[in-house]
Coordinates of C-alpha atoms in Angstrom, one line a residue:
M1 CA 0.1 0.0 0.4
E2 CA 3.0 2.5 1.0
E3 CA 4.5 1.8 -2.5
S4 CA 1.3 2.3 -4.2
G5 CA 0.5 5.5 -2.7
E6 CA 4.2 6.9 -3.5
E7 CA 3.4 5.7 -7.0
K8 CA 0.5 7.8 -7.0
L9 CA 2.3 10.6 -5.7
I10 CA 4.8 10.5 -8.1
A11 CA 2.2 10.1 -10.7
A12 CA 0.9 13.3 -9.7
V13 CA 3.9 15.2 -9.8
R14 CA 4.4 14.1 -13.5
H15 CA 0.5 15.2 -14.3
I16 CA 1.3 18.7 -12.6
A17 CA 4.7 18.8 -14.9
K18 CA 2.8 17.8 -17.7
S19 CA 0.2 20.3 -17.1
L20 CA 2.3 23.6 -16.1
G21 CA 5.2 23.0 -18.6
R22 CA 4.3 24.2 -22.0
T23 CA 7.7 22.6 -23.0
D24 CA 9.8 19.7 -22.5
T25 CA 12.2 21.9 -21.2
M26 CA 9.5 23.6 -18.3
A27 CA 8.4 20.4 -17.5
D28 CA 12.2 19.2 -16.7
D29 CA 12.6 22.3 -14.8
I30 CA 9.6 21.4 -12.9
L31 CA 10.4 18.0 -12.1
Q32 CA 14.0 18.8 -11.0
V33 CA 12.3 21.2 -8.5
F34 CA 10.2 18.7 -6.8
S35 CA 13.4 16.1 -7.0
A36 CA 15.4 18.8 -4.8
F37 CA 12.4 19.6 -2.8
D38 CA 11.4 15.9 -1.6
G39 CA 13.9 13.0 -1.5
R40 CA 11.5 10.7 -2.7
F41 CA 11.1 12.4 -5.7
S42 CA 14.5 10.8 -7.5
L43 CA 14.8 11.9 -10.9
D44 CA 15.2 8.5 -11.6
K45 CA 11.6 7.5 -10.9
L46 CA 10.1 11.0 -12.3
A47 CA 11.9 10.7 -15.3
S48 CA 11.2 7.1 -16.3
D49 CA 9.3 8.1 -19.5
R50 CA 11.5 11.0 -20.4
S51 CA 15.0 12.3 -20.6
V52 CA 15.8 14.7 -18.0
P53 CA 19.2 16.4 -17.3
V54 CA 20.8 16.3 -14.0
H55 CA 20.7 19.7 -12.0
P56 CA 23.5 20.3 -10.1
A57 CA 20.9 21.1 -6.7
A58 CA 19.6 17.5 -7.8
A59 CA 22.9 15.9 -7.2
P60 CA 22.1 14.0 -3.9
A61 CA 19.1 12.6 -5.3
A62 CA 20.7 11.4 -8.4
A63 CA 23.5 10.0 -6.1
G64 CA 21.2 6.9 -5.6
R65 CA 20.9 6.0 -9.3
E66 CA 24.4 6.3 -9.6
A67 CA 25.0 4.2 -6.6
D68 CA 23.7 1.3 -8.5
D69 CA 26.1 2.0 -11.3
P70 CA 28.3 -1.1 -11.7
R71 CA 31.1 1.2 -13.2
P72 CA 34.1 2.2 -10.8
P73 CA 33.5 5.3 -8.1
L74 CA 35.8 7.7 -10.1
E75 CA 34.7 7.0 -13.5
R76 CA 30.9 7.5 -12.4
T77 CA 31.7 10.7 -10.8
I78 CA 33.3 12.1 -13.6
R79 CA 30.4 10.6 -15.6
T80 CA 28.3 12.8 -13.3
L81 CA 30.3 15.6 -13.5
D82 CA 30.9 15.5 -16.8
R83 CA 26.8 15.7 -17.3
Q84 CA 26.4 18.7 -14.6
I85 CA 29.3 20.6 -16.1
S86 CA 28.4 20.4 -19.7
R87 CA 25.1 21.8 -18.7
F88 CA 26.8 24.7 -17.8
V89 CA 29.3 25.2 -20.3
A90 CA 26.8 24.7 -23.5
S91 CA 24.5 26.9 -22.1
E92 CA 24.5 30.5 -24.2
R93 CA 23.3 32.2 -21.1
L94 CA 25.8 33.3 -19.0
I95 CA 26.6 31.5 -15.6
W96 CA 26.9 34.3 -13.8
S97 CA 23.6 35.9 -14.6
D98 CA 22.0 33.6 -11.9
A99 CA 24.0 33.2 -8.3
A100 CA 22.8 30.0 -7.6
D101 CA 24.2 28.9 -11.2
A102 CA 27.3 30.5 -10.3
T103 CA 27.6 28.6 -7.2
A104 CA 26.6 25.3 -8.6
F105 CA 29.1 25.8 -11.4
L106 CA 31.8 26.4 -8.9
E107 CA 30.8 23.6 -6.8
A108 CA 31.3 21.0 -9.8
V109 CA 34.6 22.7 -10.8
D110 CA 35.9 22.3 -7.0
D111 CA 34.6 18.4 -7.4
L112 CA 36.5 17.9 -10.9
L113 CA 39.5 19.5 -9.1
A114 CA 39.6 17.1 -6.2
T115 CA 38.7 14.0 -8.3
I116 CA 41.8 15.0 -11.0
H117 CA 43.8 15.1 -7.5
D118 CA 42.8 11.6 -6.9
L119 CA 43.7 10.0 -9.9
D120 CA 47.1 8.3 -10.5
A121 CA 48.0 8.6 -14.1
P122 CA 49.2 5.4 -15.4
P123 CA 46.4 3.0 -14.0
D124 CA 43.5 6.0 -14.4
K125 CA 45.2 7.3 -18.2
P126 CA 42.3 7.4 -19.9
L127 CA 39.8 8.8 -16.8
L128 CA 42.6 11.3 -16.4
D129 CA 42.4 12.5 -19.9
R130 CA 38.9 12.7 -19.9
A131 CA 38.9 14.5 -16.7
E132 CA 41.4 17.0 -17.7
D133 CA 39.4 17.8 -21.0
L134 CA 36.2 18.7 -19.0
L135 CA 38.9 20.5 -16.9
Q136 CA 39.8 22.7 -20.0
R137 CA 36.2 23.1 -20.9
C138 CA 35.9 24.3 -17.5
I139 CA 38.7 27.4 -17.9
L140 CA 37.3 28.4 -21.3
R141 CA 34.2 29.1 -19.7
L142 CA 35.6 30.5 -16.8
E143 CA 37.6 33.0 -19.0
E144 CA 34.4 33.8 -20.9
E145 CA 32.7 34.4 -17.6
L146 CA 35.5 36.6 -16.0
R147 CA 35.6 39.0 -19.3
A148 CA 32.0 39.1 -18.9
I149 CA 32.0 40.2 -15.5
L150 CA 34.5 43.2 -16.4
R151 CA 32.2 44.0 -19.1
R152 CA 29.3 44.4 -17.2
P153 CA 27.6 47.6 -16.8
V154 CA 27.3 47.2 -13.4
G155 CA 31.0 46.9 -12.8
C156 CA 31.4 50.6 -13.6
G157 CA 32.8 52.4 -10.3
P158 CA 33.1 55.8 -9.4
A159 CA 35.1 58.2 -12.0
V160 CA 38.7 58.2 -11.8
G161 CA 39.6 61.6 -9.5
T162 CA 36.3 61.3 -7.6
P163 CA 35.7 59.8 -4.4
P164 CA 34.0 56.3 -4.4
S165 CA 30.2 56.0 -4.2
D166 CA 28.9 55.7 -0.7
G167 CA 26.0 54.1 -2.7
S168 CA 25.1 50.0 -2.8
D169 CA 26.0 48.5 -6.1
S170 CA 22.7 48.6 -7.2
D171 CA 23.2 52.4 -7.1
A172 CA 26.0 52.2 -9.0
A173 CA 24.4 50.7 -11.7
E174 CA 21.5 53.2 -12.0
G175 CA 21.6 55.8 -14.9
S176 CA 22.9 55.9 -18.4
E177 CA 24.6 52.4 -19.3
D178 CA 27.3 55.0 -21.4
R179 CA 28.7 56.6 -18.3
V180 CA 31.8 57.3 -18.7
P181 CA 33.8 56.0 -15.7
V182 CA 36.6 58.7 -15.8
A183 CA 36.0 62.2 -14.9
A184 CA 38.2 65.5 -15.2
P185 CA 41.5 65.7 -13.3
V186 CA 41.8 66.7 -9.8
D187 CA 44.4 68.2 -8.1
D188 CA 44.5 65.9 -4.8
Y189 CA 46.0 62.8 -5.9
N190 CA 46.0 61.5 -2.6
L191 CA 43.3 59.2 -3.6
V192 CA 42.5 55.7 -4.6
I193 CA 39.3 54.3 -5.7
D194 CA 37.3 51.2 -6.1
A195 CA 36.6 50.7 -9.5
L196 CA 34.7 47.2 -9.6
P197 CA 31.8 46.9 -6.7
S198 CA 32.8 44.3 -4.3
G199 CA 30.1 41.7 -5.7
S200 CA 32.3 41.7 -9.2
V201 CA 35.5 41.5 -7.3
A202 CA 33.7 38.3 -5.1
D203 CA 32.9 37.0 -8.3
L204 CA 36.3 37.5 -9.7
H205 CA 38.5 36.4 -7.0
A206 CA 36.4 33.1 -7.0
I207 CA 36.9 32.4 -10.4
A208 CA 40.5 33.1 -10.2
R209 CA 40.9 30.7 -7.3
R210 CA 39.4 28.2 -9.5
M211 CA 42.1 28.6 -12.5
V212 CA 44.9 28.8 -10.3
A213 CA 44.2 25.8 -8.5
A214 CA 43.9 24.4 -12.0
G215 CA 47.1 25.1 -13.1
F216 CA 45.7 28.4 -15.3
G217 CA 47.2 31.0 -13.3
R218 CA 49.3 33.1 -15.8
E219 CA 46.3 32.6 -18.2
C220 CA 43.5 34.1 -15.7
A221 CA 46.0 36.6 -14.7
E222 CA 46.5 37.6 -18.7
A223 CA 42.8 37.2 -19.4
Y224 CA 41.8 39.9 -16.8
G225 CA 44.6 42.3 -17.7
V226 CA 43.9 42.2 -21.5
S227 CA 40.3 42.7 -20.6
R228 CA 40.8 45.3 -17.8
R229 CA 43.4 47.2 -20.2
G230 CA 40.6 48.8 -22.1
F231 CA 39.4 50.5 -18.9
V232 CA 42.7 51.5 -18.4
D233 CA 43.5 53.1 -21.8
A234 CA 40.2 54.6 -21.9
S235 CA 40.6 56.2 -18.5
V236 CA 44.4 57.8 -19.9
A237 CA 42.4 58.8 -23.3
R238 CA 40.2 61.0 -21.5
L239 CA 42.7 62.5 -19.4
G240 CA 43.7 64.5 -22.9
I241 CA 46.6 62.3 -24.1
R242 CA 46.3 60.5 -27.2
P243 CA 49.0 58.2 -28.4
R244 CA 51.2 59.7 -31.2
P245 CA 53.5 58.3 -33.8
A246 CA 56.9 60.1 -32.7
E247 CA 57.4 61.6 -36.2
E248 CA 53.9 63.1 -35.8
V249 CA 55.3 64.4 -32.6
Q250 CA 58.4 66.0 -33.5
A251 CA 56.6 67.8 -36.6
S252 CA 54.4 69.6 -34.3
T253 CA 55.6 73.4 -33.7
W254 CA 56.7 74.1 -29.9
I255 CA 53.6 75.9 -29.0
E256 CA 51.7 73.1 -29.9
L257 CA 54.2 70.7 -27.8
E258 CA 54.3 73.1 -24.8
D259 CA 50.6 72.8 -24.6
E260 CA 50.5 69.3 -24.8
I261 CA 53.5 69.2 -22.2
A262 CA 51.1 70.6 -19.7
R263 CA 48.5 68.7 -20.2
W264 CA 50.8 65.2 -20.1
V265 CA 52.5 66.5 -16.7
K266 CA 48.6 66.6 -15.1
A267 CA 47.9 63.4 -17.1
V268 CA 51.1 61.6 -15.8
N269 CA 49.7 62.7 -12.2
M270 CA 46.5 61.2 -12.6
A271 CA 47.4 58.3 -14.0
F272 CA 50.6 57.0 -11.7
L273 CA 49.0 58.6 -8.8
I274 CA 45.2 57.3 -8.7
L275 CA 44.5 55.1 -12.0
V276 CA 47.6 52.8 -10.9
P277 CA 47.0 52.6 -7.7
S278 CA 43.6 51.6 -7.9
E279 CA 44.6 49.0 -10.7
R280 CA 46.8 47.7 -8.3
R281 CA 44.6 47.4 -5.1
L282 CA 42.0 46.0 -7.2
C283 CA 44.3 43.6 -8.9
D284 CA 45.4 42.5 -4.9
R285 CA 41.9 42.0 -4.2
V286 CA 40.7 39.9 -7.1
F287 CA 43.7 37.9 -7.0
A288 CA 43.9 38.0 -3.2
S289 CA 46.7 35.0 -1.5
L290 CA 47.4 34.1 -5.3
P291 CA 50.6 35.5 -5.8
P292 CA 52.3 36.6 -8.2
F293 CA 49.3 36.1 -10.4
A294 CA 48.3 39.8 -8.9
D295 CA 51.4 41.3 -10.5
I296 CA 51.0 40.1 -13.5
A297 CA 47.6 40.8 -13.7
F298 CA 48.6 44.4 -13.0
A299 CA 51.4 44.5 -15.3
A300 CA 49.1 43.2 -18.1
A301 CA 46.5 45.8 -17.7
C302 CA 48.4 49.1 -16.9
R303 CA 51.7 48.9 -19.0
P304 CA 50.6 49.4 -22.3
A305 CA 49.0 52.8 -21.0
A306 CA 51.7 53.7 -19.1
A307 CA 54.4 53.0 -21.8
G308 CA 52.2 55.0 -24.0
L309 CA 52.1 57.9 -22.1
L310 CA 55.9 57.4 -21.3
S311 CA 57.1 57.1 -24.7
F312 CA 55.9 61.0 -25.2
A313 CA 58.3 61.8 -22.5
Y314 CA 61.1 59.7 -24.9
V315 CA 60.0 61.5 -27.7
V316 CA 60.0 65.2 -26.3
A317 CA 63.6 64.2 -24.6
A318 CA 65.1 63.0 -28.0
G319 CA 64.2 66.2 -29.8
P320 CA 66.2 69.2 -30.8
R321 CA 68.0 70.6 -27.4
D322 CA 66.7 74.3 -28.3
P323 CA 67.0 76.3 -25.1
V324 CA 63.7 77.4 -25.3
R325 CA 62.5 73.5 -24.5
L326 CA 64.4 73.7 -21.1
F327 CA 61.7 75.0 -18.8
R328 CA 59.2 72.3 -19.8
L329 CA 61.4 69.8 -20.0
I330 CA 62.2 70.4 -16.2
D331 CA 58.3 70.4 -15.5
M332 CA 58.0 66.4 -17.0
Y333 CA 61.5 65.7 -15.4
E334 CA 60.1 66.5 -12.2
A335 CA 57.0 65.0 -12.5
L336 CA 58.6 61.8 -12.9
R337 CA 60.9 62.1 -10.6
D338 CA 58.4 62.8 -7.6
L339 CA 56.5 60.0 -8.8
L340 CA 59.3 57.4 -8.1
P341 CA 59.2 57.4 -4.4
E342 CA 55.3 56.9 -4.7
L343 CA 56.0 54.2 -6.8
D344 CA 58.7 52.0 -5.1
H345 CA 56.1 50.1 -2.9
L346 CA 53.7 49.8 -5.4
L347 CA 55.7 48.6 -8.2
S348 CA 58.2 46.3 -6.2
E349 CA 57.3 43.0 -7.5
Q350 CA 58.9 41.3 -10.4
C351 CA 56.0 41.8 -13.5
S352 CA 55.1 45.6 -12.0
A353 CA 59.1 46.4 -11.1
A354 CA 59.3 46.8 -15.3
L355 CA 56.8 49.3 -15.2
R356 CA 58.7 51.4 -12.5
A357 CA 62.1 51.0 -14.6
D358 CA 60.3 52.6 -17.4
V359 CA 59.5 55.7 -15.5
A360 CA 63.0 55.7 -14.3
A361 CA 64.3 55.5 -18.0
G362 CA 62.0 58.2 -18.9
R363 CA 63.3 60.7 -16.1
R364 CA 66.9 59.6 -17.4
A365 CA 66.1 60.7 -21.0
L366 CA 64.7 63.8 -19.9
G367 CA 68.0 64.5 -17.4
A368 CA 70.1 63.9 -20.4
A369 CA 68.1 66.2 -22.4
I370 CA 68.3 68.9 -20.0
R371 CA 72.3 68.2 -20.0
G372 CA 72.5 68.8 -23.7
I373 CA 70.3 72.1 -23.4
F374 CA 73.2 73.7 -21.3
V375 CA 75.5 72.4 -24.1
E376 CA 73.6 73.8 -26.8
L377 CA 73.1 76.7 -25.1
E378 CA 76.8 77.1 -24.9
N379 CA 77.5 76.5 -28.6
L380 CA 74.5 79.4 -29.0
I381 CA 76.8 81.8 -27.6
Q382 CA 80.0 81.0 -29.0
R383 CA 78.1 81.4 -32.3
D384 CA 76.3 84.5 -31.8
P385 CA 78.4 86.5 -34.8
A386 CA 80.6 89.5 -33.9
K387 CA 79.4 91.8 -37.1
A388 CA 77.3 94.8 -36.0
T389 CA 77.9 96.9 -33.0
V390 CA 75.5 97.9 -30.4
P391 CA 74.9 101.6 -30.8
G392 CA 76.2 103.7 -27.9
G393 CA 78.1 100.3 -26.3
G394 CA 74.9 99.6 -25.0
L395 CA 73.5 96.2 -23.6
H396 CA 73.8 93.4 -26.7
P397 CA 71.1 91.1 -26.8
I398 CA 72.9 87.8 -26.1
T399 CA 74.0 89.5 -23.0
R400 CA 70.2 89.9 -21.9
Y401 CA 68.8 86.9 -23.1
V402 CA 71.8 84.5 -21.5
M403 CA 71.4 86.3 -18.3
N404 CA 67.9 86.3 -18.0
Y405 CA 67.7 82.7 -19.4
L406 CA 70.1 81.3 -16.4
Q407 CA 68.3 83.7 -14.1
A408 CA 64.8 81.8 -14.6
A409 CA 66.6 78.2 -14.9
C410 CA 68.2 78.9 -11.6
S411 CA 64.2 79.3 -10.0
S412 CA 64.8 75.2 -10.7
R413 CA 68.0 75.1 -9.0
R414 CA 67.6 72.2 -7.0
T415 CA 66.3 70.2 -10.1
L416 CA 69.2 71.2 -12.1
E417 CA 71.4 70.4 -9.6
E418 CA 70.4 66.8 -9.4
V419 CA 70.4 66.4 -13.3
M420 CA 74.0 67.7 -13.4
D421 CA 75.1 65.3 -10.9
E422 CA 73.4 62.6 -12.4
G423 CA 75.8 63.0 -15.2
A424 CA 78.8 62.6 -12.7
A425 CA 78.8 59.1 -13.9
I426 CA 80.2 60.5 -17.5
P427 CA 83.7 61.6 -16.6
P428 CA 84.3 65.1 -18.0
D429 CA 86.1 65.6 -21.5
P430 CA 89.0 67.3 -20.6
H431 CA 89.0 69.2 -23.8
H432 CA 85.7 70.6 -23.1
P433 CA 85.3 71.8 -19.9
S434 CA 81.2 72.4 -20.4
S435 CA 81.0 68.8 -19.6
S436 CA 81.4 69.1 -16.1
P437 CA 78.9 67.4 -14.6
S438 CA 78.5 70.4 -11.6
L439 CA 75.6 72.8 -12.2
S440 CA 77.9 75.8 -10.5
L441 CA 80.9 75.0 -12.5
Q442 CA 78.9 74.7 -15.9
V443 CA 77.2 78.2 -15.4
A444 CA 80.3 79.5 -14.3
W445 CA 81.8 78.2 -17.6
L446 CA 78.8 79.9 -19.8
M447 CA 79.6 83.0 -18.2
D448 CA 83.2 83.0 -19.1
V449 CA 82.1 81.7 -22.5
L450 CA 80.0 85.0 -22.9
H451 CA 83.0 87.3 -21.3
S452 CA 84.7 85.9 -24.4
N453 CA 82.1 86.4 -26.8
L454 CA 81.7 90.0 -25.5
E455 CA 85.5 90.4 -25.7
N456 CA 85.3 89.4 -29.2
K457 CA 82.3 91.9 -30.2
S458 CA 84.2 94.7 -28.2
K459 CA 86.6 94.7 -30.7
I460 CA 84.6 95.5 -33.7
Y461 CA 83.7 99.1 -31.9
P462 CA 86.2 101.5 -34.1
E463 CA 86.6 103.8 -31.0
P464 CA 88.7 102.0 -28.0
P465 CA 87.1 104.1 -25.5
L466 CA 83.6 102.8 -26.5
S467 CA 84.2 99.1 -26.7
Y468 CA 85.2 99.5 -22.8
I469 CA 81.7 101.3 -22.2
F470 CA 80.6 98.4 -24.2
L471 CA 81.8 95.9 -21.7
M472 CA 81.5 97.9 -18.7
N473 CA 77.4 98.1 -19.7
N474 CA 77.5 94.3 -20.3
G475 CA 79.7 93.2 -17.4
R476 CA 77.6 95.4 -14.9
Y477 CA 74.2 93.7 -16.3
M478 CA 75.7 90.4 -15.6
T479 CA 76.5 91.3 -12.2
Q480 CA 73.1 92.7 -11.3
K481 CA 71.3 89.7 -12.5
A482 CA 73.5 87.3 -10.6
R483 CA 73.3 89.4 -7.4
D484 CA 69.4 90.0 -7.7
S485 CA 68.9 86.0 -8.1
E486 CA 69.4 82.6 -7.1
L487 CA 72.5 82.7 -9.8
G488 CA 74.4 84.6 -7.7
A489 CA 74.2 82.0 -4.8
L490 CA 75.3 79.7 -7.3
L491 CA 78.2 81.6 -8.8
G492 CA 79.1 82.5 -5.5
E493 CA 80.1 85.9 -3.7
D494 CA 84.1 85.4 -5.3
W495 CA 82.7 85.8 -8.5
I496 CA 80.3 88.4 -8.2
R497 CA 83.6 90.1 -6.5
R498 CA 85.9 89.5 -9.4
Q499 CA 82.8 90.5 -12.0
M500 CA 82.8 93.8 -9.9
A501 CA 86.7 94.6 -10.2
M502 CA 86.4 93.5 -13.8
V503 CA 84.1 96.5 -14.5
R504 CA 86.2 98.8 -12.7
R505 CA 89.2 98.1 -14.7
W506 CA 87.0 98.7 -17.8
G507 CA 85.9 101.9 -16.7
N508 CA 89.4 102.9 -15.6
A509 CA 90.3 101.8 -19.1
Y510 CA 88.2 104.3 -20.4
Q511 CA 89.4 107.4 -18.8
R512 CA 92.7 106.6 -19.7
A513 CA 91.9 106.3 -23.4
T514 CA 89.7 109.2 -23.3
W515 CA 90.5 112.1 -20.6
T516 CA 93.9 111.4 -19.9
K517 CA 95.3 113.3 -22.8
V518 CA 92.5 116.1 -21.8
V519 CA 94.2 116.3 -18.3
A520 CA 98.0 116.0 -19.6
V521 CA 97.4 119.0 -21.4
L522 CA 96.6 121.4 -18.1
R523 CA 99.6 119.8 -16.3
M524 CA 101.6 122.5 -15.2
D525 CA 104.9 121.0 -14.5
V526 CA 105.9 121.6 -18.4
I527 CA 105.2 125.1 -18.0
G528 CA 106.0 125.6 -14.7
G529 CA 109.1 127.8 -15.2
A530 CA 107.5 130.1 -17.6
V531 CA 104.5 130.9 -15.4
A532 CA 106.9 131.5 -12.3
S533 CA 108.4 134.1 -14.4
A534 CA 104.8 135.4 -15.8
S535 CA 106.4 136.2 -18.8
P536 CA 104.5 137.0 -22.0
A537 CA 106.2 133.0 -23.2
A538 CA 104.0 131.7 -20.2
G539 CA 100.7 133.5 -21.2
K540 CA 100.9 132.6 -24.4
A541 CA 101.7 128.9 -23.8
M542 CA 99.0 128.6 -21.6
R543 CA 96.7 130.2 -23.8
E544 CA 97.7 127.4 -26.5
R545 CA 97.0 124.6 -24.4
L546 CA 93.6 125.9 -23.3
R547 CA 93.0 126.0 -27.2
V548 CA 94.0 122.1 -27.4
F549 CA 92.0 121.6 -24.2
N550 CA 88.9 123.1 -26.0
S551 CA 89.4 121.4 -29.1
Y552 CA 89.7 117.9 -27.0
L553 CA 86.3 118.7 -25.4
E554 CA 84.7 119.3 -27.9
D555 CA 85.7 116.4 -30.0
I556 CA 84.3 114.3 -27.2
W557 CA 81.2 115.9 -26.4
K558 CA 80.6 115.4 -30.3
V559 CA 81.6 111.8 -30.5
Q560 CA 80.5 110.5 -27.5
A561 CA 77.5 112.0 -27.0
G562 CA 75.4 109.5 -28.3
W563 CA 77.2 106.7 -25.9
V564 CA 75.2 105.1 -23.1
V565 CA 75.7 104.0 -19.7
A566 CA 72.8 101.4 -19.2
D567 CA 73.0 101.4 -15.6
E568 CA 72.0 104.6 -13.7
Q569 CA 74.4 103.8 -10.6
L570 CA 77.3 102.9 -13.2
R571 CA 76.5 106.0 -15.0
T572 CA 76.5 108.4 -11.8
E573 CA 80.1 106.6 -10.5
L574 CA 81.6 107.3 -14.2
K575 CA 80.2 111.0 -14.2
L576 CA 81.7 111.5 -10.9
A577 CA 85.1 109.9 -11.9
V578 CA 85.7 111.7 -15.0
G579 CA 84.5 115.3 -12.9
A580 CA 86.9 113.9 -10.3
L581 CA 90.1 113.6 -13.3
V582 CA 89.2 116.7 -15.1
L583 CA 87.6 119.6 -12.8
P584 CA 90.2 120.1 -10.4
A585 CA 92.9 120.2 -12.8
Y586 CA 90.7 122.5 -15.3
R587 CA 90.5 124.8 -11.9
N588 CA 93.7 125.0 -11.2
F589 CA 94.6 125.9 -14.7
V590 CA 92.3 129.0 -15.1
A591 CA 93.5 129.9 -11.9
R592 CA 97.2 130.2 -13.2
L593 CA 96.0 131.3 -16.5
R594 CA 94.7 134.5 -14.6
L595 CA 98.1 135.0 -13.0
A596 CA 100.2 134.8 -16.3
G597 CA 101.6 138.1 -17.5
E598 CA 100.0 139.9 -19.8
G599 CA 98.2 137.1 -21.1
G600 CA 96.5 137.0 -17.7
K601 CA 95.1 140.5 -18.0
Q602 CA 92.9 139.3 -20.8
A603 CA 92.4 135.9 -19.4
E604 CA 88.7 136.0 -19.8
R605 CA 88.5 136.8 -23.6
Y606 CA 90.3 133.1 -24.0
L607 CA 88.4 131.3 -21.5
K608 CA 85.5 129.9 -24.1
Y609 CA 84.1 127.4 -21.1
T610 CA 83.9 127.8 -17.3
V611 CA 84.5 125.0 -14.6
E612 CA 80.7 125.1 -14.0
E613 CA 80.2 124.5 -18.2
V614 CA 82.7 121.9 -18.5
E615 CA 81.0 120.5 -15.2
A616 CA 77.5 120.5 -17.1
R617 CA 79.0 119.2 -20.3
I618 CA 80.5 115.8 -18.5
N619 CA 77.1 115.4 -16.4
Q620 CA 75.4 115.2 -20.3
L621 CA 77.5 112.4 -21.1
Y622 CA 76.6 108.6 -21.1
D623 CA 72.8 109.2 -21.6
G624 CA 73.0 108.2 -24.9
G625 CA 72.1 111.6 -26.3
R626 CA 68.7 112.3 -24.8
R627 CA 70.2 115.6 -23.0
R628 CA 72.7 117.0 -25.8
C629 CA 73.2 120.6 -25.8

């Protein structure tokens, strides 16, 4: 009776399944539900007149049927696993679209791995081959599911550069499916984001554990990296930097490159201080306790995009050594230099260490380019032709350019010292002093090169006194620029004192070349005896000397009226020095003339200029003709 009652119950279940199931598949699903709900409804009994695939959830019920199978236990296990796994592998629907299916599939994979572990190769070779073939199918499907999880819209985490959302994973899925998971750059780089929700990370970790256990850890890491690479590449692209061939970059104008370098510096900071650490953290979570596969996955995901960013630095560093490029190259160098300490811990493992090495190599390439620019600056100074003179002996454009350039460069003194010290590994060329690795020696050498160039330029002036005015102007400008900036600290006080002494020597040389002969005419020692006797001859001699003096003065005023001393203090000092040399001698000469014999009685007739007028004329010099009489 009891058996008859069970048969009636099973018949009722079959009738329900047949009535509710519109198709055979639906009916099979209903039967599997009953089988999982009540152990009395085994699939063997329910499916006596139909073929029903065994759902993993119904595996305990099906075990009874397998127990009666005459085949060895391991063979029966593999056959059961094959039937369970094949159902998932053949499905066109993603397994991870249903949590129960995902759990069942992972359990089946675990059982398969345990079974393979129990098999001995020699006696169980056919079974082992069959199990490994089944495992290969599992791995392929796991890879497919891993890629699908990385692609699904719900995996779009907070945008790069913005804090992670406090909402749930479901909240993250709301809104437009086309939302780009990268935002505009920010100023605060001390930020790590979660690019995937925790649920997706858990799913990926579950897949990774099985693939690593199966011996496919590298394949899993590489599949993850290749799939994740698209997100990383898109994130970098949205920072405003697109990969360009080296030829295209080198063909760009410097103005275009300057703008691109400014964007590149921001992009590098965003990429290496936010995006890369976030991807590293994500890999460490997906491949938790699975070294070294987290590092392999991270390198596969991030290194191509990072290499694309760094390639721009290599191309710019390989460009012309034009001095105008120095300041942007310093910006790029400092960006990479400041990143390296942040990357030391983050990129310390074998695969990711190569990425840090790429950053360090980019920094070295930029440093070499900066050193090359200083060599080119030296060549530029040496090649500047000594053809045309500067009117009035004023400041030469090369002096203004070099001093302003070095003054601006020394605002980055620490960086330049670091760059030059880096070159210390290269022995200096004794025949080429500019190869010295020390920044202070490098700049001092440039000053010497500039001095030599200015000396050559001074020689093309037809009037020797004007060449001294030219040297004074340029020497004084160099001194002032050094004293008013970091350049002076770099060159040192000794250099400044030597430079000031040199300017004084040029000033004295100018006075000797211009005014010594003027003062010599007024000397009284030659005609002292005649003056003492107050003879007519003495008066005549003094009148002749006065005429020569007036002629000298007028020639000087005529020739030097357009000469200029640019520095106001130096101009004042030079006027005072000339006045101190000429005026006392002229005043004394006029006094003696008034005492001299007959000439003295009519001295005023011969005095063309009073002492005050001579002083006024001297004070009108060195202004470039702005106050000519």
